[in-house]
Short mmCIF file of C-alpha atoms in Angstrom, two decimals:
data_model
loop_
_atom_site.label_atom_id
_atom_site.label_comp_id
_atom_site.label_asym_id
_atom_site.label_seq_id
_atom_site.Cartn_x
_atom_site.Cartn_y
_atom_site.Cartn_z
CA GLN A 1 -20.05 9.38 27.85
CA VAL A 2 -16.43 8.04 27.15
CA GLN A 3 -15.45 7.33 23.75
CA LEU A 4 -12.52 5.98 22.27
CA VAL A 5 -11.66 6.17 18.65
CA GLU A 6 -8.68 3.96 17.13
CA SER A 7 -6.75 4.98 14.00
CA GLY A 8 -3.62 4.02 12.26
CA GLY A 9 -4.19 0.43 10.94
CA GLY A 10 -3.42 -0.89 7.65
CA LEU A 11 -1.96 -3.14 5.42
CA VAL A 12 1.83 -3.31 5.97
CA GLN A 13 4.45 -6.24 4.95
CA ALA A 14 6.04 -8.04 7.42
CA GLY A 15 9.03 -6.66 9.43
CA GLY A 16 7.34 -3.19 9.10
CA SER A 17 5.94 -0.79 11.58
CA LEU A 18 2.51 0.81 12.58
CA ARG A 19 1.53 3.27 14.89
CA LEU A 20 -2.25 2.59 16.53
CA SER A 21 -3.62 5.70 17.73
CA CYS A 22 -6.65 5.86 20.42
CA ALA A 23 -8.24 9.26 21.14
CA ALA A 24 -9.73 9.24 24.25
CA SER A 25 -12.86 11.76 25.17
CA GLY A 26 -15.60 12.20 27.67
CA ARG A 27 -14.15 12.68 31.23
CA THR A 28 -10.77 12.67 32.69
CA PHE A 29 -8.91 9.36 33.01
CA SER A 30 -7.08 9.71 36.01
CA GLY A 31 -6.89 6.64 37.80
CA PHE A 32 -7.84 4.51 34.42
CA VAL A 33 -5.81 1.71 33.07
CA MET A 34 -5.81 1.57 29.26
CA GLY A 35 -5.31 -1.25 26.97
CA TRP A 36 -4.93 -2.36 23.70
CA PHE A 37 -6.76 -5.87 22.60
CA ARG A 38 -6.82 -7.35 19.10
CA GLN A 39 -9.06 -10.15 17.59
CA ALA A 40 -7.90 -12.19 14.59
CA PRO A 41 -10.14 -14.13 12.61
CA GLY A 42 -11.56 -17.44 14.13
CA LYS A 43 -9.96 -16.20 17.46
CA GLU A 44 -10.83 -14.61 20.83
CA ARG A 45 -10.06 -11.47 21.59
CA ASP A 46 -6.79 -11.34 23.21
CA PHE A 47 -4.75 -8.65 25.45
CA VAL A 48 -1.89 -6.97 24.12
CA ALA A 49 -0.67 -4.25 26.29
CA THR A 50 -1.48 -2.01 28.93
CA ILE A 51 -0.89 0.97 30.50
CA ARG A 52 -1.47 3.14 33.70
CA TRP A 53 -2.74 6.97 33.09
CA SER A 54 -0.25 7.90 35.54
CA GLY A 55 2.51 6.07 33.40
CA GLU A 56 3.57 4.12 36.18
CA TRP A 57 3.88 0.99 34.56
CA THR A 58 3.21 -1.15 31.35
CA VAL A 59 2.33 -4.65 31.18
CA TYR A 60 2.38 -6.53 27.50
CA ALA A 61 1.51 -9.99 25.96
CA ASP A 62 4.36 -12.22 25.73
CA ASN A 63 4.06 -12.66 22.20
CA VAL A 64 4.40 -8.58 21.34
CA LYS A 65 6.97 -7.64 24.33
CA GLY A 66 10.26 -6.25 23.17
CA ARG A 67 8.37 -5.61 19.52
CA PHE A 68 5.29 -3.21 20.62
CA THR A 69 5.20 -0.24 22.62
CA ILE A 70 2.29 1.30 24.92
CA SER A 71 2.55 4.84 25.38
CA ARG A 72 0.11 7.72 26.30
CA ASP A 73 -0.03 11.72 25.95
CA THR A 74 -2.11 12.90 28.79
CA ALA A 75 -1.97 16.32 28.06
CA LYS A 76 -3.71 15.27 24.39
CA ASN A 77 -5.38 12.24 25.76
CA MET A 78 -4.14 10.03 23.47
CA VAL A 79 -2.85 6.20 23.82
CA TYR A 80 -0.53 5.07 21.35
CA LEU A 81 0.58 1.58 20.60
CA GLN A 82 3.93 1.40 18.13
CA MET A 83 4.10 -2.14 16.56
CA ASN A 84 7.68 -2.80 14.92
CA SER A 85 8.51 -5.83 13.19
CA LEU A 86 5.17 -6.94 12.42
CA LYS A 87 4.43 -10.51 11.31
CA PRO A 88 1.42 -11.93 9.81
CA GLU A 89 0.19 -13.34 13.19
CA ASP A 90 -0.02 -9.75 14.49
CA THR A 91 -3.16 -9.76 11.35
CA ALA A 92 -5.96 -8.62 13.39
CA VAL A 93 -8.89 -5.77 14.48
CA TYR A 94 -6.95 -3.89 17.31
CA TYR A 95 -9.34 -2.34 20.33
CA CYS A 96 -8.33 0.24 22.61
CA ALA A 97 -10.08 -0.23 26.11
CA ALA A 98 -10.27 1.36 29.32
CA LYS A 99 -11.16 0.95 32.48
CA VAL A 100 -12.23 3.34 35.23
CA SER A 101 -8.95 1.59 37.75
CA VAL A 102 -6.58 -1.18 38.64
CA PHE A 103 -8.80 -2.61 40.58
CA ALA A 104 -11.78 -2.97 38.05
CA GLY A 105 -12.13 -6.57 36.89
CA GLU A 106 -13.49 -5.71 33.71
CA TYR A 107 -12.91 -3.03 31.02
CA ASP A 108 -15.76 -0.67 30.95
CA TYR A 109 -14.88 1.35 27.67
CA TRP A 110 -13.92 0.09 24.27
CA GLY A 111 -13.71 1.55 20.67
CA GLN A 112 -14.61 -0.20 17.37
CA GLY A 113 -11.54 -1.06 16.35
CA THR A 114 -9.08 -0.62 13.55
CA GLN A 115 -7.70 -3.34 11.15
CA VAL A 116 -3.90 -4.46 10.80
CA THR A 117 -2.81 -6.41 7.80
CA VAL A 118 0.09 -7.98 8.18
CA SER A 119 1.15 -9.71 4.36
CA SER A 120 3.98 -12.17 4.56
#
């Protein structure tokens, strides 16, 4: 079964940086779309960024564009989210997710999440 395990969360001051990692295992991810989502206290789960496993394209939410970078290492089955210029409003639990293709309407697999807290 597909397993996604996030790491790299923590406490950081505003303006600082963190890199989140997602270790993917269980099958080949050829054709998959990988994504990062986040959920802040009292808020709905929001889209952050996504990348095709091939690296052909990436998509970012407007409020993270220019600050966050999603990437992947196919040889290591890893997905990363580099977060720079962090703001207190970035505080959330961050989740790694995967779906089998760009045609899938829903993400099929989810990690357990990692907490990111940005202090002002």
